[in-house]
PDB file of C-alpha atoms in Angstrom:
ATOM      1  CA  MET A   1      90.591  62.778 195.302  1.00 80.00           C
ATOM      2  CA  ILE A   2      91.917  60.811 192.751  1.00 89.00           C
ATOM      3  CA  ASN A   3      92.563  57.209 194.879  1.00 92.00           C
ATOM      4  CA  TYR A   4      95.741  55.583 192.698  1.00 94.00           C
ATOM      5  CA  ILE A   5      98.553  53.095 193.061  1.00 95.00           C
ATOM      6  CA  LEU A   6     102.455  54.211 192.434  1.00 96.00           C
ATOM      7  CA  LYS A   7     104.481  52.655 190.949  1.00 96.00           C
ATOM      8  CA  ARG A   8     108.030  54.053 190.980  1.00 96.00           C
ATOM      9  CA  SER A   9     110.399  52.258 188.112  1.00 95.00           C
ATOM     10  CA  ALA A  10     114.238  53.206 186.159  1.00 94.00           C
ATOM     11  CA  ARG A  11     111.396  54.845 184.153  1.00 95.00           C
ATOM     12  CA  LYS A  12     112.055  58.996 182.948  1.00 94.00           C
ATOM     13  CA  SER A  13     108.633  60.509 182.977  1.00 95.00           C
ATOM     14  CA  LEU A  14     105.457  60.054 184.675  1.00 96.00           C
ATOM     15  CA  GLY A  15     102.702  57.748 183.500  1.00 96.00           C
ATOM     16  CA  ILE A  16      98.663  57.282 184.359  1.00 96.00           C
ATOM     17  CA  TYR A  17      97.648  53.035 183.611  1.00 95.00           C
ATOM     18  CA  ILE A  18      94.270  52.477 184.458  1.00 94.00           C
ATOM     19  CA  LYS A  19      92.703  49.135 183.661  1.00 90.00           C
ATOM     20  CA  GLY A  20      89.035  48.294 185.154  1.00 85.00           C
ATOM     21  CA  GLY A  21      88.804  51.235 186.727  1.00 87.00           C
ATOM     22  CA  GLU A  22      92.356  50.874 189.180  1.00 93.00           C
ATOM     23  CA  VAL A  23      94.506  53.778 188.381  1.00 95.00           C
ATOM     24  CA  GLU A  24      98.230  53.715 188.469  1.00 96.00           C
ATOM     25  CA  ILE A  25     100.926  55.919 188.395  1.00 96.00           C
ATOM     26  CA  ARG A  26     104.144  55.222 187.375  1.00 96.00           C
ATOM     27  CA  ALA A  27     106.884  57.310 188.741  1.00 96.00           C
ATOM     28  CA  PRO A  28     110.664  57.709 188.065  1.00 96.00           C
ATOM     29  CA  PHE A  29     112.400  56.439 191.281  1.00 95.00           C
ATOM     30  CA  ARG A  30     113.282  60.360 192.980  1.00 94.00           C
ATOM     31  CA  VAL A  31     110.187  62.514 191.600  1.00 95.00           C
ATOM     32  CA  PRO A  32     109.092  64.357 194.691  1.00 96.00           C
ATOM     33  CA  MET A  33     105.240  63.206 196.099  1.00 96.00           C
ATOM     34  CA  ARG A  34     104.387  66.598 195.429  1.00 95.00           C
ATOM     35  CA  GLU A  35     105.562  66.449 191.806  1.00 96.00           C
ATOM     36  CA  ILE A  36     103.179  63.209 191.232  1.00 96.00           C
ATOM     37  CA  GLU A  37      99.714  64.879 192.811  1.00 95.00           C
ATOM     38  CA  ALA A  38     100.129  67.764 190.410  1.00 96.00           C
ATOM     39  CA  PHE A  39     100.521  65.761 187.906  1.00 96.00           C
ATOM     40  CA  VAL A  40      97.466  63.494 189.178  1.00 95.00           C
ATOM     41  CA  ASN A  41      95.345  66.811 189.863  1.00 94.00           C
ATOM     42  CA  SER A  42      95.680  68.133 186.256  1.00 95.00           C
ATOM     43  CA  LYS A  43      94.792  64.887 184.708  1.00 95.00           C
ATOM     44  CA  THR A  44      91.929  64.751 187.376  1.00 95.00           C
ATOM     45  CA  GLN A  45      89.053  65.451 184.315  1.00 95.00           C
ATOM     46  CA  TRP A  46      90.618  62.502 182.063  1.00 96.00           C
ATOM     47  CA  ILE A  47      91.403  60.090 185.014  1.00 95.00           C
ATOM     48  CA  ASN A  48      86.980  60.158 185.890  1.00 94.00           C
ATOM     49  CA  GLU A  49      86.408  59.979 182.495  1.00 94.00           C
ATOM     50  CA  VAL A  50      88.323  57.103 181.896  1.00 93.00           C
ATOM     51  CA  VAL A  51      87.297  55.379 184.738  1.00 93.00           C
ATOM     52  CA  THR A  52      83.517  56.143 184.124  1.00 91.00           C
ATOM     53  CA  LYS A  53      83.990  54.396 180.445  1.00 87.00           C
ATOM     54  CA  GLN A  54      85.642  51.888 181.450  1.00 86.00           C
ATOM     55  CA  GLN A  55      83.278  50.739 185.006  1.00 88.00           C
ATOM     56  CA  LYS A  56      80.025  51.596 182.570  1.00 84.00           C
ATOM     57  CA  HIS A  57      81.745  48.515 179.309  1.00 80.00           C
ATOM     58  CA  ALA A  58      82.569  46.146 182.173  1.00 81.00           C
ATOM     59  CA  GLU A  59      78.104  46.906 183.474  1.00 82.00           C
ATOM     60  CA  ALA A  60      77.288  46.408 180.043  1.00 77.00           C
ATOM     61  CA  VAL A  61      79.501  43.573 179.552  1.00 74.00           C
ATOM     62  CA  GLU A  62      78.068  41.737 182.804  1.00 75.00           C
ATOM     63  CA  ALA A  63      74.188  42.196 181.671  1.00 76.00           C
ATOM     64  CA  PHE A  64      75.234  40.810 178.127  1.00 80.00           C
ATOM     65  CA  ARG A  65      73.887  36.645 179.934  1.00 84.00           C
ATOM     66  CA  LEU A  66      73.981  34.443 176.976  1.00 87.00           C
ATOM     67  CA  ASN A  67      71.118  31.754 176.890  1.00 85.00           C
ATOM     68  CA  GLY A  68      69.710  29.666 173.907  1.00 85.00           C
ATOM     69  CA  ASP A  69      67.661  32.181 172.836  1.00 87.00           C
ATOM     70  CA  SER A  70      70.026  34.767 172.824  1.00 88.00           C
ATOM     71  CA  LEU A  71      70.991  35.736 168.928  1.00 92.00           C
ATOM     72  CA  ILE A  72      75.011  36.018 167.830  1.00 94.00           C
ATOM     73  CA  LEU A  73      75.987  38.316 164.910  1.00 96.00           C
ATOM     74  CA  LEU A  74      77.128  35.013 162.782  1.00 96.00           C
ATOM     75  CA  ARG A  75      78.467  36.473 159.128  1.00 96.00           C
ATOM     76  CA  GLY A  76      76.435  40.034 160.022  1.00 96.00           C
ATOM     77  CA  GLN A  77      73.569  37.615 160.504  1.00 96.00           C
ATOM     78  CA  GLU A  78      71.461  38.257 164.160  1.00 95.00           C
ATOM     79  CA  THR A  79      71.786  33.734 164.790  1.00 94.00           C
ATOM     80  CA  ARG A  80      70.236  32.943 167.739  1.00 92.00           C
ATOM     81  CA  VAL A  81      72.408  30.342 170.161  1.00 91.00           C
ATOM     82  CA  ALA A  82      70.128  27.988 170.104  1.00 88.00           C
ATOM     83  CA  ASP A  83      70.188  27.130 166.351  1.00 90.00           C
ATOM     84  CA  ILE A  84      74.290  26.587 166.116  1.00 89.00           C
ATOM     85  CA  LEU A  85      74.917  24.767 169.412  1.00 85.00           C
ATOM     86  CA  PRO A  86      74.441  21.678 170.727  1.00 76.00           C
ATOM     87  CA  LEU A  87      72.234  23.239 174.122  1.00 64.00           C
ATOM     88  CA  ARG A  88      72.455  21.142 177.682  1.00 61.00           C
ATOM     89  CA  LEU A  89      69.431  21.107 178.681  1.00 48.00           C
ATOM     90  CA  SER A  90      69.409  23.227 181.850  1.00 52.00           C
ATOM     91  CA  TRP A  91      70.442  25.840 179.754  1.00 51.00           C
ATOM     92  CA  GLY A  92      67.582  29.041 178.700  1.00 52.00           C
ATOM     93  CA  ARG A  93      65.054  27.259 181.265  1.00 51.00           C
ATOM     94  CA  LYS A  94      64.922  27.720 185.174  1.00 48.00           C
ATOM     95  CA  PRO A  95      66.021  25.155 187.586  1.00 43.00           C
ATOM     96  CA  LEU A  96      62.641  22.929 188.876  1.00 39.00           C
ATOM     97  CA  GLY A  97      61.138  24.329 191.378  1.00 42.00           C
ATOM     98  CA  ALA A  98      62.758  27.167 191.378  1.00 43.00           C
ATOM     99  CA  SER A  99      61.274  31.061 190.443  1.00 46.00           C
ATOM    100  CA  ASP A 100      63.846  31.703 188.628  1.00 53.00           C
ATOM    101  CA  PHE A 101      67.802  31.295 187.840  1.00 50.00           C
ATOM    102  CA  SER A 102      69.755  33.053 190.577  1.00 54.00           C
ATOM    103  CA  ASP A 103      72.777  35.127 189.801  1.00 56.00           C
ATOM    104  CA  SER A 104      75.430  32.739 189.999  1.00 57.00           C
ATOM    105  CA  LEU A 105      73.784  30.272 188.299  1.00 54.00           C
ATOM    106  CA  ALA A 106      72.432  32.745 185.183  1.00 62.00           C
ATOM    107  CA  LEU A 107      76.242  33.222 184.968  1.00 66.00           C
ATOM    108  CA  GLU A 108      78.165  30.480 184.526  1.00 72.00           C
ATOM    109  CA  GLU A 109      75.969  29.390 182.098  1.00 80.00           C
ATOM    110  CA  SER A 110      76.478  32.273 180.169  1.00 83.00           C
ATOM    111  CA  ASP A 111      80.101  31.651 180.487  1.00 85.00           C
ATOM    112  CA  ALA A 112      79.450  28.281 179.434  1.00 87.00           C
ATOM    113  CA  ILE A 113      77.397  28.688 176.577  1.00 89.00           C
ATOM    114  CA  ARG A 114      79.459  32.150 175.724  1.00 90.00           C
ATOM    115  CA  ALA A 115      83.282  30.057 175.504  1.00 91.00           C
ATOM    116  CA  ASP A 116      81.126  27.056 173.689  1.00 91.00           C
ATOM    117  CA  CYS A 117      80.295  30.197 170.953  1.00 93.00           C
ATOM    118  CA  VAL A 118      84.506  31.061 171.098  1.00 94.00           C
ATOM    119  CA  LYS A 119      84.469  27.192 169.509  1.00 94.00           C
ATOM    120  CA  PHE A 120      82.532  27.505 167.035  1.00 95.00           C
ATOM    121  CA  TYR A 121      83.258  30.481 165.590  1.00 96.00           C
ATOM    122  CA  GLN A 122      86.568  29.277 165.603  1.00 96.00           C
ATOM    123  CA  ARG A 123      86.069  26.818 163.864  1.00 95.00           C
ATOM    124  CA  THR A 124      83.134  28.045 161.131  1.00 96.00           C
ATOM    125  CA  ALA A 125      85.572  31.052 160.674  1.00 97.00           C
ATOM    126  CA  LYS A 126      89.028  27.751 159.295  1.00 97.00           C
ATOM    127  CA  VAL A 127      86.769  26.638 156.856  1.00 96.00           C
ATOM    128  CA  VAL A 128      85.068  30.151 155.820  1.00 97.00           C
ATOM    129  CA  ILE A 129      87.287  32.231 155.515  1.00 97.00           C
ATOM    130  CA  ALA A 130      90.254  29.598 153.677  1.00 96.00           C
ATOM    131  CA  GLU A 131      87.561  29.365 150.805  1.00 97.00           C
ATOM    132  CA  ARG A 132      87.808  33.226 150.780  1.00 97.00           C
ATOM    133  CA  VAL A 133      91.511  33.904 151.186  1.00 97.00           C
ATOM    134  CA  ALA A 134      91.718  30.580 148.255  1.00 97.00           C
ATOM    135  CA  TYR A 135      89.470  32.267 146.224  1.00 97.00           C
ATOM    136  CA  PHE A 136      90.702  35.531 145.973  1.00 97.00           C
ATOM    137  CA  SER A 137      93.967  34.997 146.515  1.00 97.00           C
ATOM    138  CA  GLU A 138      94.004  33.454 142.490  1.00 96.00           C
ATOM    139  CA  LYS A 139      91.604  36.337 141.574  1.00 96.00           C
ATOM    140  CA  MET A 140      94.499  38.614 142.883  1.00 96.00           C
ATOM    141  CA  GLY A 141      97.856  35.849 141.483  1.00 96.00           C
ATOM    142  CA  VAL A 142      99.296  35.803 145.268  1.00 96.00           C
ATOM    143  CA  SER A 143      99.963  32.586 147.197  1.00 95.00           C
ATOM    144  CA  PRO A 144     100.761  32.989 150.677  1.00 95.00           C
ATOM    145  CA  ALA A 145     102.526  30.429 152.912  1.00 95.00           C
ATOM    146  CA  SER A 146      99.880  29.800 155.260  1.00 95.00           C
ATOM    147  CA  VAL A 147      97.170  31.202 156.409  1.00 96.00           C
ATOM    148  CA  LYS A 148      95.583  31.136 160.506  1.00 96.00           C
ATOM    149  CA  ILE A 149      92.959  31.710 162.635  1.00 97.00           C
ATOM    150  CA  THR A 150      94.087  33.072 166.245  1.00 96.00           C
ATOM    151  CA  SER A 151      92.639  35.057 168.704  1.00 95.00           C
ATOM    152  CA  ALA A 152      93.855  38.536 167.948  1.00 94.00           C
ATOM    153  CA  LYS A 153      91.817  40.781 169.923  1.00 90.00           C
ATOM    154  CA  THR A 154      93.493  44.110 168.534  1.00 89.00           C
ATOM    155  CA  ARG A 155      93.484  42.992 164.345  1.00 93.00           C
ATOM    156  CA  TRP A 156      91.427  41.887 162.560  1.00 96.00           C
ATOM    157  CA  GLY A 157      94.247  40.419 160.167  1.00 96.00           C
ATOM    158  CA  SER A 158      98.127  40.603 160.549  1.00 95.00           C
ATOM    159  CA  CYS A 159     100.575  39.756 157.562  1.00 93.00           C
ATOM    160  CA  ILE A 160     103.541  38.577 158.474  1.00 88.00           C
ATOM    161  CA  SER A 161     107.157  37.362 157.521  1.00 80.00           C
ATOM    162  CA  LYS A 162     107.956  34.561 154.875  1.00 87.00           C
ATOM    163  CA  LYS A 163     103.519  35.450 153.341  1.00 91.00           C
ATOM    164  CA  ARG A 164     101.786  34.035 156.252  1.00 94.00           C
ATOM    165  CA  ILE A 165      98.590  35.432 156.816  1.00 96.00           C
ATOM    166  CA  ASN A 166      96.770  35.649 160.203  1.00 97.00           C
ATOM    167  CA  PHE A 167      92.657  36.644 160.903  1.00 97.00           C
ATOM    168  CA  SER A 168      90.602  36.905 163.895  1.00 97.00           C
ATOM    169  CA  TRP A 169      88.357  33.687 165.067  1.00 97.00           C
ATOM    170  CA  ARG A 170      86.276  37.155 166.123  1.00 97.00           C
ATOM    171  CA  LEU A 171      85.949  38.782 162.143  1.00 97.00           C
ATOM    172  CA  ILE A 172      83.599  35.518 161.702  1.00 97.00           C
ATOM    173  CA  MET A 173      81.002  38.354 163.609  1.00 97.00           C
ATOM    174  CA  ALA A 174      80.947  39.678 160.036  1.00 97.00           C
ATOM    175  CA  HIS A 175      79.215  40.145 157.210  1.00 97.00           C
ATOM    176  CA  ASP A 176      79.946  37.886 154.370  1.00 97.00           C
ATOM    177  CA  ASP A 177      81.424  41.193 152.927  1.00 96.00           C
ATOM    178  CA  VAL A 178      82.981  42.897 155.614  1.00 97.00           C
ATOM    179  CA  ILE A 179      85.199  39.667 155.984  1.00 98.00           C
ATOM    180  CA  ASP A 180      86.870  40.265 151.636  1.00 98.00           C
ATOM    181  CA  TYR A 181      87.713  43.626 152.782  1.00 98.00           C
ATOM    182  CA  VAL A 182      89.933  41.894 155.317  1.00 98.00           C
ATOM    183  CA  VAL A 183      90.880  38.721 152.939  1.00 98.00           C
ATOM    184  CA  VAL A 184      91.761  40.895 150.380  1.00 98.00           C
ATOM    185  CA  HIS A 185      93.498  43.291 152.819  1.00 97.00           C
ATOM    186  CA  GLU A 186      96.121  40.955 154.122  1.00 97.00           C
ATOM    187  CA  LEU A 187      96.456  39.698 150.975  1.00 97.00           C
ATOM    188  CA  ALA A 188      97.243  43.142 148.741  1.00 97.00           C
ATOM    189  CA  HIS A 189      99.738  43.337 151.457  1.00 96.00           C
ATOM    190  CA  LEU A 190     101.408  40.006 150.006  1.00 95.00           C
ATOM    191  CA  LEU A 191     102.743  42.623 147.071  1.00 95.00           C
ATOM    192  CA  GLU A 192     102.848  45.843 148.474  1.00 94.00           C
ATOM    193  CA  MET A 193     103.842  45.318 152.261  1.00 92.00           C
ATOM    194  CA  ASN A 194     102.953  49.310 153.753  1.00 93.00           C
ATOM    195  CA  HIS A 195      99.291  50.826 153.633  1.00 94.00           C
ATOM    196  CA  SER A 196     100.697  53.455 150.411  1.00 96.00           C
ATOM    197  CA  SER A 197      99.275  54.546 147.745  1.00 96.00           C
ATOM    198  CA  ARG A 198      99.614  51.079 145.173  1.00 96.00           C
ATOM    199  CA  PHE A 199      99.081  48.679 148.211  1.00 96.00           C
ATOM    200  CA  TRP A 200      95.125  51.008 148.528  1.00 97.00           C
ATOM    201  CA  ALA A 201      95.472  51.012 144.183  1.00 97.00           C
ATOM    202  CA  ILE A 202      94.919  47.504 144.921  1.00 97.00           C
ATOM    203  CA  VAL A 203      92.494  46.852 146.999  1.00 97.00           C
ATOM    204  CA  ALA A 204      90.455  48.970 145.633  1.00 97.00           C
ATOM    205  CA  LYS A 205      90.879  47.181 141.746  1.00 97.00           C
ATOM    206  CA  ILE A 206      89.015  44.062 144.332  1.00 97.00           C
ATOM    207  CA  LEU A 207      87.061  45.924 146.069  1.00 97.00           C
ATOM    208  CA  PRO A 208      85.873  49.503 144.948  1.00 97.00           C
ATOM    209  CA  ASP A 209      83.501  50.035 147.526  1.00 97.00           C
ATOM    210  CA  TYR A 210      86.449  49.041 150.132  1.00 96.00           C
ATOM    211  CA  LYS A 211      85.797  52.544 152.768  1.00 96.00           C
ATOM    212  CA  GLN A 212      82.130  51.110 152.927  1.00 96.00           C
ATOM    213  CA  ARG A 213      83.399  47.743 154.410  1.00 96.00           C
ATOM    214  CA  GLN A 214      86.276  49.412 156.409  1.00 94.00           C
ATOM    215  CA  ALA A 215      83.189  51.089 157.981  1.00 95.00           C
ATOM    216  CA  GLN A 216      80.998  48.506 159.038  1.00 95.00           C
ATOM    217  CA  LEU A 217      84.191  46.972 160.824  1.00 94.00           C
ATOM    218  CA  LYS A 218      84.239  50.150 163.347  1.00 93.00           C
ATOM    219  CA  ILE A 219      80.490  49.449 163.607  1.00 94.00           C
ATOM    220  CA  LEU A 220      81.179  45.535 164.573  1.00 95.00           C
ATOM    221  CA  HIS A 221      84.174  46.248 166.497  1.00 93.00           C
ATOM    222  CA  ARG A 222      81.789  49.361 169.175  1.00 89.00           C
ATOM    223  CA  ARG A 223      78.975  45.637 168.825  1.00 90.00           C
ATOM    224  CA  ILE A 224      81.685  42.830 170.369  1.00 91.00           C
ATOM    225  CA  VAL A 225      83.365  45.232 172.883  1.00 86.00           C
ATOM    226  CA  HIS A 226      79.617  46.883 174.099  1.00 84.00           C
ATOM    227  CA  GLU A 227      78.802  42.523 174.802  1.00 87.00           C
ATOM    228  CA  GLY A 228      82.551  41.228 175.837  1.00 86.00           C
ATOM    229  CA  TRP A 229      83.964  39.417 172.941  1.00 88.00           C
ATOM    230  CA  ASN A 230      86.993  41.300 173.211  1.00 79.00           C
TER     231      ASN A 230
END
């Protein structure tokens, strides 16, 4: 048996949405319950797999708690949190008179450190990425109208209308070679607003090994998800 929330609407087909391990079935108003149950039963294995995957992810994120000695990625290098942030005196230390951190205190401090890490990443990304954009813009003969650092979760970078380019602050976790690939990728869109063979020829002319750099992005994405930075 699958426990789920049923929501009916004017939609035309049945759909399954799973978030945080919670299953939601969306159905048209007139679809009978027997048809909905049959649909859910036919998807039982897939639903269980997705729910299990999401639960494991939530557990991994919960287990990844930051303190002063934690290692995080900065431009592809494992970097100790205490080496980049002005840590509060209590971070990474046990409270006086206590044998160990309480679970709630450890979680509260981990969240505070994570928030400060994000701010540091955002500041650093703004400087580093701007420098790389300036370097490759001159090399490629292009000129973006603006360059912004965003909190995008699903894209490392984007090129939108009027030659505006955006980059996720999460990109600063990547090695410099990988940052350069994303920068070149977005600048190439100023010449070709598509992913045609002409577009990839532009990228390859600047970075012949761009496919290897793409592969590194996938590895980085898995770590970001595992550590809950997404």
